[in-house]
Amino acid sequence: MSHTASIQAKARELLETGAVACVIGYEIGPRGRARPVFVESPEGASRLVWNQACTHNLAAYLPARLRPGKKGEPARPVGVVVKACDSRAINVLLAENQFAREQVHVIGVVCPGILEGAGQRSIPDEASPGEGPLQARCLRCAERTPVVSDTLIGEPFAAPPATLEEDPLDRLSGLGAEERLAYWLEQFDRCLRCYACRQACPMCNCPTCLFERDDSTWLGMGIGLSEKRAFHLGRAYHLAGRCVGCNECERACPMNIPISHLNRMLAREIETAFGYRAGLAPVPGPLVTVLDRGEGRP
Amino acid sequence: MKVLTPSALHAWLNALARDRLLIAPKEEAGVLLYRRVGNADEIAFTGKDPQRPVTPIKQAFFPPTERLLLIERLPADEPGGARRIRLSESLPEGEQILFGVRPCDARGVRVLDAAFLEKEPADPYYQRRREGSTLIGLACPEMGPTCFCKSVGGGPDDASDVDLMLFETENGFAVQPVTEKGRALLEGAELTETEGEPPRSALTDPIPVPDRLAWPPHFQDSFWEQMAERCLSCRLCAYICPTCRCFDVRDEALPAEDGRELYERIRCWDSCAGEPYRRIAGGHNPRAGKGQRLRNRFFCKFHYFPEQYGHQACTGCGRCIDLCPVNIDITEVLSHLVVG
């Protein structure tokens, strides 16, 4: 059975039995592009697909979807289709108490890697795998199999990460401070402050973003270089120990800002210092937080 | 027709760049953007590919951030003392030449003109920039896969919204002055008289576009909530749109020396897709739902704006289709309204 058929069958079952209120998966839009879809009835399950264009990190939709109702009643469980990278985001969100484990039915798909241009152009379906280069993050991926799942689709395999000819991060971190600053200011200069990076990120789920307060407390409203720099560097720090490297921020960016370099640099530092990679395993709480007594799990 | 050979075009642009501010498509980190150029070599001519810059030309008239006022508290020893403030406006000055403007972007300026200039009082900041600008259009030889300019009243070779139009030909660029301003710009250009007419562009099939009166019955359509489920509520679609013109105004403190107090009143791009856009005093948000916000985006372009100004606020450039991270597709919305 193809992955698409397996996902459809599982979604249908979950919706028929009422185990979940909705399955968040992928569908193919009229232009042949993969995109997120929210299926709420068993009949709708036939819309679900899987192919190498399923690039979006659907875990990003979970915190809002699973937020308690106005009277505090818990939201009904949802099913979600995840790749290995996306599944790590679920572990981080669980550690941060964004929702309860029983509120998600994780449909994990063993992932062969996602193609460049996925989401923005039409890519052949699962039956006839598309040709073309994989995204760099997929070439670096050592997981392939989701680290958390209730239903696993596909045979687990551990593909060693491909050897990338050159990691731009090495070149960048080898530069002096002034050169690095010049490089980043040139990149940030293109930013429009459209917040596509933040909105696509599963970890950026603050109800009010620090950088977007009406009272300009920490950062003004201006779309100028100084504000853009503060936004990007601030966001990177807030993702330290949390970013799972799905690179949706970078894919969503219309201006080709290499946001992932910042996130990966911090992930490297965290791994060196603490031997920790965000979301790889369930942990009781976030890494970069000290909880005082009574501030633990609710 | 009059033609600028490649070398004559180069010389002409170099001369323009020498004495004036020339803004043209330029590649930066793999992204095509309108940028100030110092000479013709910096300009990215996209050849046969009708590739438009990622961001539209609107930023030349309506910059992402603009200071409206400088606000200064008067020193205590001045008459009236520290309880008084001085307001000074900072109106933009100078001329700019915008080269390589695609017809869809130029048509976007028509929408901005209507919103900023048509009704009194005209917006003085926009007006100054607009009056100081000359638009040199560049026809697209063909339409791109996401383009639908022809379906919303424009066209890949439509010269109605520029001062001067260029058409790519075998031996250079055919030149068609549209306004006096455009004609004046050609002074000193080395034009070659050639047989024939400027080439017409290849068209793709039109897409269905609903009449402005077809929209209100769809206001309560469940379609909006369904489509919006995947919407990220980012502002990308508005910021890369040639016609989106919403802004927010705020007073912010400026760093000041010698105990002075300085503030500026700025206006910045805003987008109805963002959650805070419609929030009002007291915290209520009449468009708290993503579906309500997305509905507003499309109603604005095809119903509200036409009701007020008589023409659509979409130029069919296709940027939002190309760039939306989750494939919210404006043509899908239009076809939903036409065929259900």
Tab-separated table of N, CA, C and O in Angstrom, chain B residues 24-95:
chain	number	residue	atom	x	y	z
B	24	ALA	N	15.881	50.399	-10.579
B	24	ALA	CA	15.678	49.391	-11.621
B	24	ALA	C	15.806	48.002	-11.020
B	24	ALA	O	16.340	47.843	-9.920
B	25	PRO	N	15.322	46.976	-11.731
B	25	PRO	CA	15.469	45.611	-11.203
B	25	PRO	C	16.944	45.225	-11.091
B	25	PRO	O	17.719	45.446	-12.018
B	26	LYS	N	17.282	44.690	-9.940
B	26	LYS	CA	18.666	44.324	-9.687
B	26	LYS	C	18.656	43.030	-8.885
B	26	LYS	O	17.797	42.858	-8.013
B	27	GLU	N	19.598	42.154	-9.185
B	27	GLU	CA	19.611	40.888	-8.453
B	27	GLU	C	20.464	40.998	-7.197
B	27	GLU	O	21.587	41.487	-7.236
B	28	GLU	N	19.881	40.533	-6.097
B	28	GLU	CA	20.595	40.556	-4.820
B	28	GLU	C	20.360	39.226	-4.154
B	28	GLU	O	19.218	38.877	-3.855
B	29	ALA	N	21.425	38.466	-3.929
B	29	ALA	CA	21.314	37.149	-3.293
B	29	ALA	C	20.254	36.275	-3.967
B	29	ALA	O	19.460	35.614	-3.304
B	30	GLY	N	20.243	36.308	-5.284
B	30	GLY	CA	19.313	35.457	-6.015
B	30	GLY	C	17.885	35.981	-6.050
B	30	GLY	O	16.990	35.319	-6.560
B	31	VAL	N	17.662	37.172	-5.503
B	31	VAL	CA	16.323	37.753	-5.501
B	31	VAL	C	16.336	38.999	-6.375
B	31	VAL	O	17.227	39.829	-6.256
B	32	LEU	N	15.346	39.087	-7.258
B	32	LEU	CA	15.247	40.265	-8.111
B	32	LEU	C	14.466	41.345	-7.360
B	32	LEU	O	13.339	41.117	-6.931
B	33	LEU	N	15.094	42.514	-7.198
B	33	LEU	CA	14.482	43.592	-6.417
B	33	LEU	C	14.646	44.915	-7.143
B	33	LEU	O	15.598	45.104	-7.898
B	34	TYR	N	13.726	45.834	-6.917
B	34	TYR	CA	13.931	47.195	-7.408
B	34	TYR	C	14.915	47.871	-6.467
B	34	TYR	O	14.670	47.985	-5.270
B	35	ARG	N	16.017	48.305	-7.019
B	35	ARG	CA	17.043	48.933	-6.196
B	35	ARG	C	17.608	50.135	-6.931
B	35	ARG	O	17.548	50.196	-8.163
B	36	ARG	N	18.222	51.014	-6.201
B	36	ARG	CA	18.926	52.120	-6.837
B	36	ARG	C	20.125	51.547	-7.586
B	36	ARG	O	20.841	50.700	-7.055
B	37	VAL	N	20.308	51.972	-8.820
B	37	VAL	CA	21.469	51.488	-9.575
B	37	VAL	C	22.338	52.675	-9.983
B	37	VAL	O	21.841	53.771	-10.252
B	38	GLY	N	23.636	52.415	-10.031
B	38	GLY	CA	24.588	53.467	-10.383
B	38	GLY	C	24.865	53.511	-11.876
B	38	GLY	O	25.303	54.528	-12.415
B	39	ASN	N	24.627	52.392	-12.563
B	39	ASN	CA	24.813	52.350	-14.013
B	39	ASN	C	24.047	51.176	-14.597
B	39	ASN	O	23.532	50.324	-13.857
B	40	ALA	N	23.994	51.148	-15.919
B	40	ALA	CA	23.165	50.154	-16.612
B	40	ALA	C	23.626	48.720	-16.373
B	40	ALA	O	22.828	47.790	-16.437
B	41	ASP	N	24.909	48.533	-16.080
B	41	ASP	CA	25.412	47.166	-15.888
B	41	ASP	C	24.804	46.486	-14.664
B	41	ASP	O	24.776	45.263	-14.579
B	42	GLU	N	24.339	47.279	-13.724
B	42	GLU	CA	23.776	46.679	-12.515
B	42	GLU	C	22.352	46.171	-12.731
B	42	GLU	O	21.822	45.426	-11.912
B	43	ILE	N	21.751	46.604	-13.829
B	43	ILE	CA	20.344	46.269	-14.046
B	43	ILE	C	20.201	44.827	-14.528
B	43	ILE	O	20.942	44.373	-15.399
B	44	ALA	N	19.261	44.118	-13.955
B	44	ALA	CA	18.994	42.747	-14.397
B	44	ALA	C	17.909	42.788	-15.467
B	44	ALA	O	16.736	43.012	-15.167
B	45	PHE	N	18.301	42.651	-16.721
B	45	PHE	CA	17.327	42.524	-17.800
B	45	PHE	C	16.969	41.058	-17.838
B	45	PHE	O	17.852	40.212	-17.903
B	46	THR	N	15.703	40.770	-17.766
B	46	THR	CA	15.364	39.365	-17.600
B	46	THR	C	15.119	38.659	-18.927
B	46	THR	O	14.616	37.558	-18.948
B	47	GLY	N	15.473	39.327	-20.022
B	47	GLY	CA	15.390	38.661	-21.318
B	47	GLY	C	13.978	38.253	-21.653
B	47	GLY	O	13.019	38.959	-21.386
B	48	LYS	N	13.848	37.070	-22.194
B	48	LYS	CA	12.542	36.598	-22.646
B	48	LYS	C	11.646	36.168	-21.493
B	48	LYS	O	10.451	36.030	-21.636
B	49	ASP	N	12.241	35.928	-20.358
B	49	ASP	CA	11.465	35.456	-19.208
B	49	ASP	C	10.746	36.639	-18.569
B	49	ASP	O	11.366	37.564	-18.085
B	50	PRO	N	9.435	36.624	-18.531
B	50	PRO	CA	8.738	37.778	-17.967
B	50	PRO	C	8.819	37.768	-16.446
B	50	PRO	O	7.817	37.680	-15.755
B	51	GLN	N	9.997	37.841	-15.944
B	51	GLN	CA	10.186	37.723	-14.510
B	51	GLN	C	10.140	39.099	-13.867
B	51	GLN	O	10.901	39.973	-14.220
B	52	ARG	N	9.249	39.279	-12.911
B	52	ARG	CA	9.131	40.558	-12.230
B	52	ARG	C	9.852	40.481	-10.894
B	52	ARG	O	9.980	39.414	-10.313
B	53	PRO	N	10.296	41.638	-10.407
B	53	PRO	CA	10.952	41.638	-9.101
B	53	PRO	C	10.027	41.077	-8.024
B	53	PRO	O	8.802	41.110	-8.160
B	54	VAL	N	10.631	40.555	-6.945
B	54	VAL	CA	9.849	39.933	-5.880
B	54	VAL	C	8.930	40.943	-5.213
B	54	VAL	O	7.774	40.657	-4.914
B	55	THR	N	9.450	42.149	-4.982
B	55	THR	CA	8.603	43.182	-4.383
B	55	THR	C	8.198	44.170	-5.470
B	55	THR	O	8.968	44.439	-6.380
B	56	PRO	N	7.005	44.714	-5.382
B	56	PRO	CA	6.517	45.611	-6.431
B	56	PRO	C	7.118	47.007	-6.329
B	56	PRO	O	7.762	47.348	-5.342
B	57	ILE	N	6.833	47.820	-7.336
B	57	ILE	CA	7.398	49.167	-7.386
B	57	ILE	C	6.736	50.100	-6.374
B	57	ILE	O	7.199	51.212	-6.150
B	58	LYS	N	5.687	49.654	-5.698
B	58	LYS	CA	4.963	50.550	-4.771
B	58	LYS	C	5.881	51.164	-3.721
B	58	LYS	O	5.637	52.262	-3.248
B	59	GLN	N	6.954	50.443	-3.384
B	59	GLN	CA	7.827	50.954	-2.326
B	59	GLN	C	8.516	52.263	-2.707
B	59	GLN	O	8.977	53.004	-1.842
B	60	ALA	N	8.539	52.568	-4.013
B	60	ALA	CA	9.144	53.826	-4.448
B	60	ALA	C	8.258	55.024	-4.108
B	60	ALA	O	8.725	56.159	-4.059
B	61	PHE	N	6.958	54.774	-3.901
B	61	PHE	CA	6.041	55.872	-3.555
B	61	PHE	C	5.534	55.751	-2.130
B	61	PHE	O	5.126	56.704	-1.510
B	62	PHE	N	5.502	54.530	-1.667
B	62	PHE	CA	4.897	54.202	-0.389
B	62	PHE	C	5.895	53.281	0.319
B	62	PHE	O	5.771	52.069	0.292
B	63	PRO	N	6.939	53.893	0.907
B	63	PRO	CA	8.009	53.078	1.485
B	63	PRO	C	7.534	52.297	2.708
B	63	PRO	O	6.569	52.716	3.358
B	64	PRO	N	8.190	51.175	3.016
B	64	PRO	CA	7.785	50.345	4.153
B	64	PRO	C	7.690	51.146	5.449
B	64	PRO	O	6.820	50.896	6.274
B	65	THR	N	8.590	52.105	5.630
B	65	THR	CA	8.538	52.960	6.813
B	65	THR	C	8.770	54.392	6.370
B	65	THR	O	9.655	54.650	5.557
B	66	GLU	N	7.980	55.304	6.881
B	66	GLU	CA	8.127	56.690	6.483
B	66	GLU	C	7.865	57.586	7.683
B	66	GLU	O	6.890	57.388	8.409
B	67	ARG	N	8.737	58.564	7.876
B	67	ARG	CA	8.494	59.523	8.960
B	67	ARG	C	7.505	60.576	8.490
B	67	ARG	O	7.674	61.151	7.431
B	68	LEU	N	6.478	60.786	9.295
B	68	LEU	CA	5.504	61.824	8.951
B	68	LEU	C	5.825	63.123	9.669
B	68	LEU	O	5.693	64.206	9.111
B	69	LEU	N	6.247	63.001	10.905
B	69	LEU	CA	6.522	64.187	11.722
B	69	LEU	C	7.699	63.929	12.636
B	69	LEU	O	7.901	62.804	13.093
B	70	LEU	N	8.396	65.009	12.938
B	70	LEU	CA	9.383	64.963	13.996
B	70	LEU	C	8.777	65.752	15.152
B	70	LEU	O	8.239	66.845	14.956
B	71	ILE	N	8.823	65.176	16.323
B	71	ILE	CA	8.182	65.792	17.482
B	71	ILE	C	9.261	66.087	18.523
B	71	ILE	O	10.003	65.191	18.916
B	72	GLU	N	9.335	67.343	18.926
B	72	GLU	CA	10.403	67.734	19.833
B	72	GLU	C	9.819	68.509	21.004
B	72	GLU	O	9.025	69.425	20.812
B	73	ARG	N	10.223	68.145	22.197
B	73	ARG	CA	9.777	68.924	23.353
B	73	ARG	C	10.697	70.134	23.467
B	73	ARG	O	11.916	70.009	23.377
B	74	LEU	N	10.084	71.312	23.626
B	74	LEU	CA	10.893	72.529	23.682
B	74	LEU	C	11.669	72.598	25.008
B	74	LEU	O	11.161	72.146	26.038
B	75	PRO	N	12.850	73.176	24.954
B	75	PRO	CA	13.612	73.317	26.206
B	75	PRO	C	12.884	74.226	27.190
B	75	PRO	O	12.107	75.104	26.784
B	76	ALA	N	13.173	74.041	28.454
B	76	ALA	CA	12.456	74.762	29.512
B	76	ALA	C	12.641	76.272	29.402
B	76	ALA	O	11.765	77.044	29.795
B	77	ASP	N	13.782	76.717	28.809
B	77	ASP	CA	14.042	78.161	28.790
B	77	ASP	C	13.400	78.859	27.592
B	77	ASP	O	13.503	80.065	27.432
B	78	GLU	N	12.733	78.146	26.724
B	78	GLU	CA	12.041	78.793	25.605
B	78	GLU	C	10.667	79.262	26.060
B	78	GLU	O	10.127	78.726	27.025
B	79	PRO	N	10.095	80.251	25.360
B	79	PRO	CA	8.761	80.711	25.773
B	79	PRO	C	7.773	79.548	25.802
B	79	PRO	O	7.712	78.756	24.872
B	80	GLY	N	7.042	79.459	26.858
B	80	GLY	CA	6.101	78.351	26.978
B	80	GLY	C	6.721	77.167	27.686
B	80	GLY	O	6.034	76.369	28.290
B	81	GLY	N	8.049	77.067	27.546
B	81	GLY	CA	8.791	76.069	28.300
B	81	GLY	C	8.527	74.642	27.896
B	81	GLY	O	8.030	74.364	26.801
B	82	ALA	N	8.880	73.760	28.813
B	82	ALA	CA	8.900	72.327	28.497
B	82	ALA	C	7.517	71.733	28.306
B	82	ALA	O	7.385	70.564	27.985
B	83	ARG	N	6.490	72.522	28.511
B	83	ARG	CA	5.156	71.960	28.304
B	83	ARG	C	4.754	72.052	26.844
B	83	ARG	O	3.661	71.635	26.462
B	84	ARG	N	5.600	72.675	26.019
B	84	ARG	CA	5.246	72.822	24.613
B	84	ARG	C	6.087	71.903	23.742
B	84	ARG	O	7.218	71.579	24.081
B	85	ILE	N	5.501	71.512	22.605
B	85	ILE	CA	6.258	70.685	21.668
B	85	ILE	C	6.288	71.350	20.302
B	85	ILE	O	5.431	72.174	19.977
B	86	ARG	N	7.296	71.011	19.523
B	86	ARG	CA	7.392	71.516	18.156
B	86	ARG	C	7.194	70.334	17.208
B	86	ARG	O	7.818	69.286	17.372
B	87	LEU	N	6.305	70.509	16.236
B	87	LEU	CA	6.075	69.467	15.239
B	87	LEU	C	6.669	69.928	13.914
B	87	LEU	O	6.411	71.046	13.483
B	88	SER	N	7.481	69.112	13.289
B	88	SER	CA	7.942	69.486	11.956
B	88	SER	C	7.720	68.333	10.991
B	88	SER	O	8.067	67.190	11.290
B	89	GLU	N	7.098	68.646	9.860
B	89	GLU	CA	6.859	67.567	8.901
B	89	GLU	C	8.092	67.391	8.039
B	89	GLU	O	8.896	68.307	7.872
B	90	SER	N	8.225	66.204	7.504
B	90	SER	CA	9.378	65.931	6.655
B	90	SER	C	8.860	65.382	5.337
B	90	SER	O	8.694	64.180	5.190
B	91	LEU	N	8.571	66.270	4.414
B	91	LEU	CA	8.054	65.840	3.120
B	91	LEU	C	9.190	65.397	2.211
B	91	LEU	O	10.251	66.015	2.197
B	92	PRO	N	8.970	64.318	1.479
B	92	PRO	CA	10.035	63.835	0.607
B	92	PRO	C	10.310	64.807	-0.537
B	92	PRO	O	9.408	65.508	-0.987
B	93	GLU	N	11.555	64.841	-0.975
B	93	GLU	CA	11.918	65.726	-2.079
B	93	GLU	C	12.701	64.950	-3.116
B	93	GLU	O	13.188	63.868	-2.853
B	94	GLY	N	12.841	65.537	-4.293
B	94	GLY	CA	13.707	64.958	-5.314
B	94	GLY	C	12.947	64.156	-6.350
B	94	GLY	O	11.753	63.885	-6.211
B	95	GLU	N	13.679	63.846	-7.400
B	95	GLU	CA	13.088	63.104	-8.513
B	95	GLU	C	13.632	61.691	-8.553
B	95	GLU	O	14.738	61.431	-8.100
